Amino acid sequence: YKKGLGTEVSDDGAYQCFYNSAIQDNCYAQYETAKALETGKGVDADPERAEMFYKKAFRNFERMEKENGDDNLQYRLGRMCYEGKGTEQDTEMAVFYLERSVEMKNENSMFLLSQIWIKEGHIDHKDEAEKMLLYLREQEHEAASFLLGREYITGEYFDKDVRKGIEILKEFEDESYAAHYLYRAYMELSDMPMALKYLLQLAESGNDFAQFQYGRYLIEGEAVEKNIEEGIRWLERSAEQNNMFAQYL
């Protein structure tokens, strides 16, 4: 029912099956029931009941992990500890489980652990995080590749390497989330034609700051051929999204 295999997709049907299994103490079904109750998918949202099922799932995952040390269970436990689902939010415990899972090359754990170290600014794990993301990139893990490219461009965690970041993010150049960092990267390289290409892409996707910036360039006529009427149109689109700079200009 959830995936629409052999039948129509049915969130209601999926929830009912998960719930019927969950009350028979199936931990995977308890987790799925909790997700449905949390998001209101297939059932009315009920955060309190969701947390109750998350707690049951966490206890069962914990018991099973102690029995067989499964890397997927360690990933689930690590994620739940990090997000505070079914247990108190505990980054240290999350890292404990994820590191054990990473020892068995669990790719989900590699990615989440890298995200945690980057977000928390754990510089002492910088080399490990970079190695894991490079490994995941070889496995064609798109989210890991994007994260790696972004961090090379910003230099906030890994050593800054704008050209290496561009090489990676150009694989995602049709996506607005990558266009932002490509615009930023080409601005650093003083390559205005390429920077404007991605700025326009961002503006067309509805980004109010990009619309303002592109409109400003058109009005000033320095980075692009001057066109005040076209510039005003972009500023109006940005202003309609309550961008105060566009409203002022």
Short mmCIF file of C-alpha atoms in Angstrom, two decimals, residues 6-249:
data_model
loop_
_atom_site.label_atom_id
_atom_site.label_comp_id
_atom_site.label_asym_id
_atom_site.label_seq_id
_atom_site.Cartn_x
_atom_site.Cartn_y
_atom_site.Cartn_z
CA GLY A 6 0.38 -4.51 -7.00
CA THR A 7 -2.26 -2.03 -5.86
CA GLU A 8 -3.02 1.68 -5.73
CA VAL A 9 -0.98 3.73 -3.28
CA SER A 10 -3.03 4.08 -0.12
CA ASP A 11 -1.73 5.91 2.94
CA ASP A 12 -4.83 4.82 4.86
CA GLY A 13 -4.30 1.18 3.91
CA ALA A 14 -0.60 1.35 4.73
CA TYR A 15 -1.26 2.88 8.14
CA GLN A 16 -3.85 0.25 9.04
CA CYS A 17 -1.46 -2.58 8.14
CA PHE A 18 1.40 -0.96 10.03
CA TYR A 19 -0.81 -0.35 13.06
CA ASN A 20 -2.15 -3.93 13.11
CA SER A 21 1.43 -5.19 13.03
CA ALA A 22 2.67 -2.62 15.56
CA ILE A 23 0.23 -3.66 18.27
CA GLN A 24 1.62 -7.18 17.86
CA ASP A 25 5.02 -5.74 18.86
CA ASN A 26 6.66 -5.59 15.43
CA CYS A 27 9.29 -2.87 15.95
CA TYR A 28 9.58 -1.87 12.27
CA ALA A 29 5.79 -1.45 12.11
CA GLN A 30 5.91 0.55 15.36
CA TYR A 31 8.38 2.93 13.75
CA GLU A 32 6.25 3.32 10.59
CA THR A 33 3.10 3.81 12.69
CA ALA A 34 4.89 6.53 14.66
CA LYS A 35 5.95 8.28 11.44
CA ALA A 36 2.38 8.22 10.12
CA LEU A 37 1.00 9.60 13.39
CA GLU A 38 3.68 12.29 13.43
CA THR A 39 3.08 13.46 9.85
CA GLY A 40 -0.65 12.76 9.61
CA LYS A 41 -0.13 10.52 6.58
CA GLY A 42 -3.01 8.03 6.42
CA VAL A 43 -4.29 8.98 9.87
CA ASP A 44 -4.99 12.13 11.88
CA ALA A 45 -1.74 13.53 13.27
CA ASP A 46 -1.27 12.71 16.94
CA PRO A 47 2.19 13.67 18.29
CA GLU A 48 1.61 12.04 21.69
CA ARG A 49 0.67 8.66 20.22
CA ALA A 50 3.50 9.01 17.71
CA GLU A 51 6.01 9.39 20.53
CA MET A 52 4.50 6.39 22.32
CA PHE A 53 5.10 4.19 19.26
CA TYR A 54 8.57 5.69 18.72
CA LYS A 55 9.45 4.70 22.30
CA LYS A 56 8.24 1.15 21.76
CA ALA A 57 10.21 0.91 18.52
CA PHE A 58 13.35 2.31 20.17
CA ARG A 59 13.21 -0.19 23.04
CA ASN A 60 12.76 -3.08 20.62
CA PHE A 61 15.50 -1.87 18.28
CA GLU A 62 17.80 -1.53 21.30
CA ARG A 63 17.05 -5.09 22.44
CA MET A 64 17.57 -6.53 18.96
CA GLU A 65 20.81 -4.62 18.43
CA LYS A 66 22.24 -6.02 21.67
CA GLU A 67 21.40 -9.52 20.45
CA ASN A 68 22.95 -9.34 16.98
CA GLY A 69 24.78 -6.01 16.49
CA ASP A 70 23.08 -5.33 13.14
CA ASP A 71 24.44 -2.22 11.37
CA ASN A 72 20.99 -1.16 10.11
CA LEU A 73 19.62 -1.28 13.64
CA GLN A 74 22.60 0.77 14.81
CA TYR A 75 21.78 3.33 12.12
CA ARG A 76 18.13 3.48 13.22
CA LEU A 77 19.13 3.87 16.87
CA GLY A 78 21.71 6.52 16.01
CA ARG A 79 19.21 8.51 13.98
CA MET A 80 16.54 8.28 16.69
CA CYS A 81 19.03 9.40 19.35
CA TYR A 82 20.10 12.34 17.19
CA GLU A 83 16.54 13.41 16.38
CA GLY A 84 15.19 12.66 19.87
CA LYS A 85 12.52 10.26 18.64
CA GLY A 86 11.47 7.63 21.20
CA THR A 87 14.32 8.70 23.47
CA GLU A 88 16.01 11.84 24.78
CA GLN A 89 17.98 13.76 22.16
CA ASP A 90 21.57 12.60 22.68
CA THR A 91 24.20 13.43 20.05
CA GLU A 92 26.94 11.55 21.90
CA MET A 93 24.89 8.33 21.95
CA ALA A 94 23.93 8.87 18.31
CA VAL A 95 27.59 9.06 17.34
CA PHE A 96 28.29 5.92 19.41
CA TYR A 97 25.76 3.87 17.43
CA LEU A 98 26.65 5.41 14.06
CA GLU A 99 30.38 4.79 14.47
CA ARG A 100 29.70 1.12 15.17
CA SER A 101 27.51 0.94 12.08
CA VAL A 102 30.13 2.71 9.93
CA GLU A 103 32.63 -0.03 10.83
CA MET A 104 30.42 -2.31 8.73
CA LYS A 105 30.34 0.19 5.83
CA ASN A 106 26.72 1.21 6.38
CA GLU A 107 26.25 4.07 3.90
CA ASN A 108 23.29 5.67 5.69
CA SER A 109 25.36 5.88 8.86
CA MET A 110 28.36 7.31 7.01
CA PHE A 111 26.25 10.11 5.61
CA LEU A 112 24.46 10.95 8.85
CA LEU A 113 27.68 10.83 10.88
CA SER A 114 29.37 13.15 8.38
CA GLN A 115 26.41 15.54 8.61
CA ILE A 116 26.61 15.55 12.41
CA TRP A 117 30.34 16.24 12.48
CA ILE A 118 29.97 19.05 9.93
CA LYS A 119 26.96 20.61 11.66
CA GLU A 120 28.54 20.34 15.11
CA GLY A 121 31.87 21.66 13.80
CA HIS A 122 33.94 18.69 14.98
CA ILE A 123 37.19 19.69 13.25
CA ASP A 124 39.06 16.73 14.80
CA HIS A 125 36.91 14.44 12.61
CA LYS A 126 37.38 16.49 9.42
CA ASP A 127 39.58 13.94 7.64
CA GLU A 128 37.25 11.05 8.54
CA ALA A 129 34.18 12.95 7.35
CA GLU A 130 35.87 13.85 4.05
CA LYS A 131 36.95 10.23 3.46
CA MET A 132 33.41 8.97 4.11
CA LEU A 133 31.83 11.50 1.77
CA LEU A 134 34.38 10.73 -0.94
CA TYR A 135 33.62 7.03 -0.52
CA LEU A 136 29.88 7.71 -0.76
CA ARG A 137 30.49 9.83 -3.86
CA GLU A 138 32.13 6.81 -5.48
CA GLN A 139 28.95 4.88 -4.64
CA GLU A 140 26.95 7.58 -6.48
CA HIS A 141 25.33 8.88 -3.29
CA GLU A 142 23.89 12.19 -4.58
CA ALA A 143 23.22 13.86 -1.21
CA ALA A 144 26.75 13.09 -0.04
CA SER A 145 28.22 14.47 -3.29
CA PHE A 146 26.24 17.70 -2.90
CA LEU A 147 27.32 18.09 0.73
CA LEU A 148 30.96 17.56 -0.24
CA GLY A 149 30.78 20.09 -3.08
CA ARG A 150 29.04 22.64 -0.89
CA GLU A 151 31.64 22.35 1.84
CA TYR A 152 34.53 22.69 -0.63
CA ILE A 153 32.99 25.92 -1.91
CA THR A 154 32.17 27.46 1.47
CA GLY A 155 35.32 26.27 3.23
CA GLU A 156 33.39 26.26 6.49
CA TYR A 157 34.45 22.73 7.43
CA PHE A 158 36.78 21.23 4.81
CA ASP A 159 39.73 23.09 3.33
CA LYS A 160 38.36 25.52 0.77
CA ASP A 161 38.69 24.35 -2.85
CA VAL A 162 36.27 26.33 -5.04
CA ARG A 163 37.19 24.64 -8.30
CA LYS A 164 36.79 21.16 -6.84
CA GLY A 165 33.42 22.21 -5.42
CA ILE A 166 32.31 23.52 -8.82
CA GLU A 167 33.34 20.26 -10.48
CA ILE A 168 31.08 18.34 -8.11
CA LEU A 169 28.10 20.70 -8.01
CA LYS A 170 27.92 21.07 -11.79
CA GLU A 171 26.51 17.54 -11.70
CA PHE A 172 23.47 19.13 -10.00
CA GLU A 173 23.45 22.43 -11.90
CA ASP A 174 19.79 22.12 -12.89
CA GLU A 175 18.79 22.17 -9.22
CA SER A 176 18.26 25.52 -7.49
CA TYR A 177 19.94 24.34 -4.29
CA ALA A 178 23.16 23.79 -6.27
CA ALA A 179 22.78 26.96 -8.37
CA HIS A 180 23.10 29.09 -5.22
CA TYR A 181 26.54 27.71 -4.41
CA LEU A 182 27.66 27.72 -8.05
CA TYR A 183 26.75 31.42 -8.27
CA ARG A 184 28.72 32.05 -5.10
CA ALA A 185 31.70 30.05 -6.38
CA TYR A 186 31.91 31.81 -9.74
CA MET A 187 31.62 35.20 -8.02
CA GLU A 188 34.70 34.27 -5.99
CA LEU A 189 36.50 33.40 -9.22
CA SER A 190 35.34 36.73 -10.75
CA ASP A 191 33.69 34.82 -13.61
CA MET A 192 30.63 37.06 -14.05
CA PRO A 193 29.10 35.34 -17.13
CA MET A 194 28.95 32.00 -15.30
CA ALA A 195 27.89 33.63 -12.03
CA LEU A 196 25.03 35.43 -13.84
CA LYS A 197 23.96 32.18 -15.51
CA TYR A 198 23.31 30.57 -12.12
CA LEU A 199 21.93 33.77 -10.59
CA LEU A 200 19.31 33.93 -13.37
CA GLN A 201 18.52 30.24 -12.83
CA LEU A 202 17.95 30.96 -9.15
CA ALA A 203 15.81 33.99 -9.93
CA GLU A 204 13.66 31.98 -12.34
CA SER A 205 13.14 29.34 -9.66
CA GLY A 206 11.53 32.01 -7.44
CA ASN A 207 14.39 32.92 -5.10
CA ASP A 208 13.61 36.46 -3.94
CA PHE A 209 17.23 37.42 -3.19
CA ALA A 210 18.36 36.25 -6.66
CA GLN A 211 15.50 38.19 -8.26
CA PHE A 212 16.60 41.32 -6.37
CA GLN A 213 20.26 40.86 -7.23
CA TYR A 214 19.60 40.17 -10.90
CA GLY A 215 17.24 43.14 -11.12
CA ARG A 216 19.87 45.36 -9.51
CA TYR A 217 22.51 44.23 -12.00
CA LEU A 218 20.15 45.04 -14.91
CA ILE A 219 19.43 48.51 -13.54
CA GLU A 220 23.08 49.33 -12.82
CA GLY A 221 24.26 47.89 -16.16
CA GLU A 222 27.72 46.94 -14.90
CA ALA A 223 27.76 43.14 -14.88
CA VAL A 224 25.13 42.79 -17.60
CA GLU A 225 23.72 45.00 -20.38
CA LYS A 226 21.61 47.74 -18.84
CA ASN A 227 17.86 47.21 -19.07
CA ILE A 228 15.92 49.22 -16.51
CA GLU A 229 12.47 47.96 -17.51
CA GLU A 230 13.54 44.31 -17.25
CA GLY A 231 15.34 45.10 -13.98
CA ILE A 232 12.15 46.58 -12.53
CA ARG A 233 10.21 43.46 -13.48
CA TRP A 234 12.64 41.30 -11.50
CA LEU A 235 12.55 43.72 -8.56
CA GLU A 236 8.75 43.61 -8.55
CA ARG A 237 8.78 39.81 -8.41
CA SER A 238 11.17 39.99 -5.48
CA ALA A 239 9.23 42.79 -3.77
CA GLU A 240 6.04 40.73 -3.98
CA GLN A 241 7.83 38.20 -1.75
CA ASN A 242 8.46 40.97 0.80
CA ASN A 243 12.15 41.40 -0.02
CA MET A 244 12.80 44.79 1.61
CA PHE A 245 15.88 45.55 -0.53
CA ALA A 246 13.87 45.06 -3.72
CA GLN A 247 11.01 47.15 -2.31
CA TYR A 248 13.45 49.98 -1.49
CA LEU A 249 15.24 49.90 -4.85
#
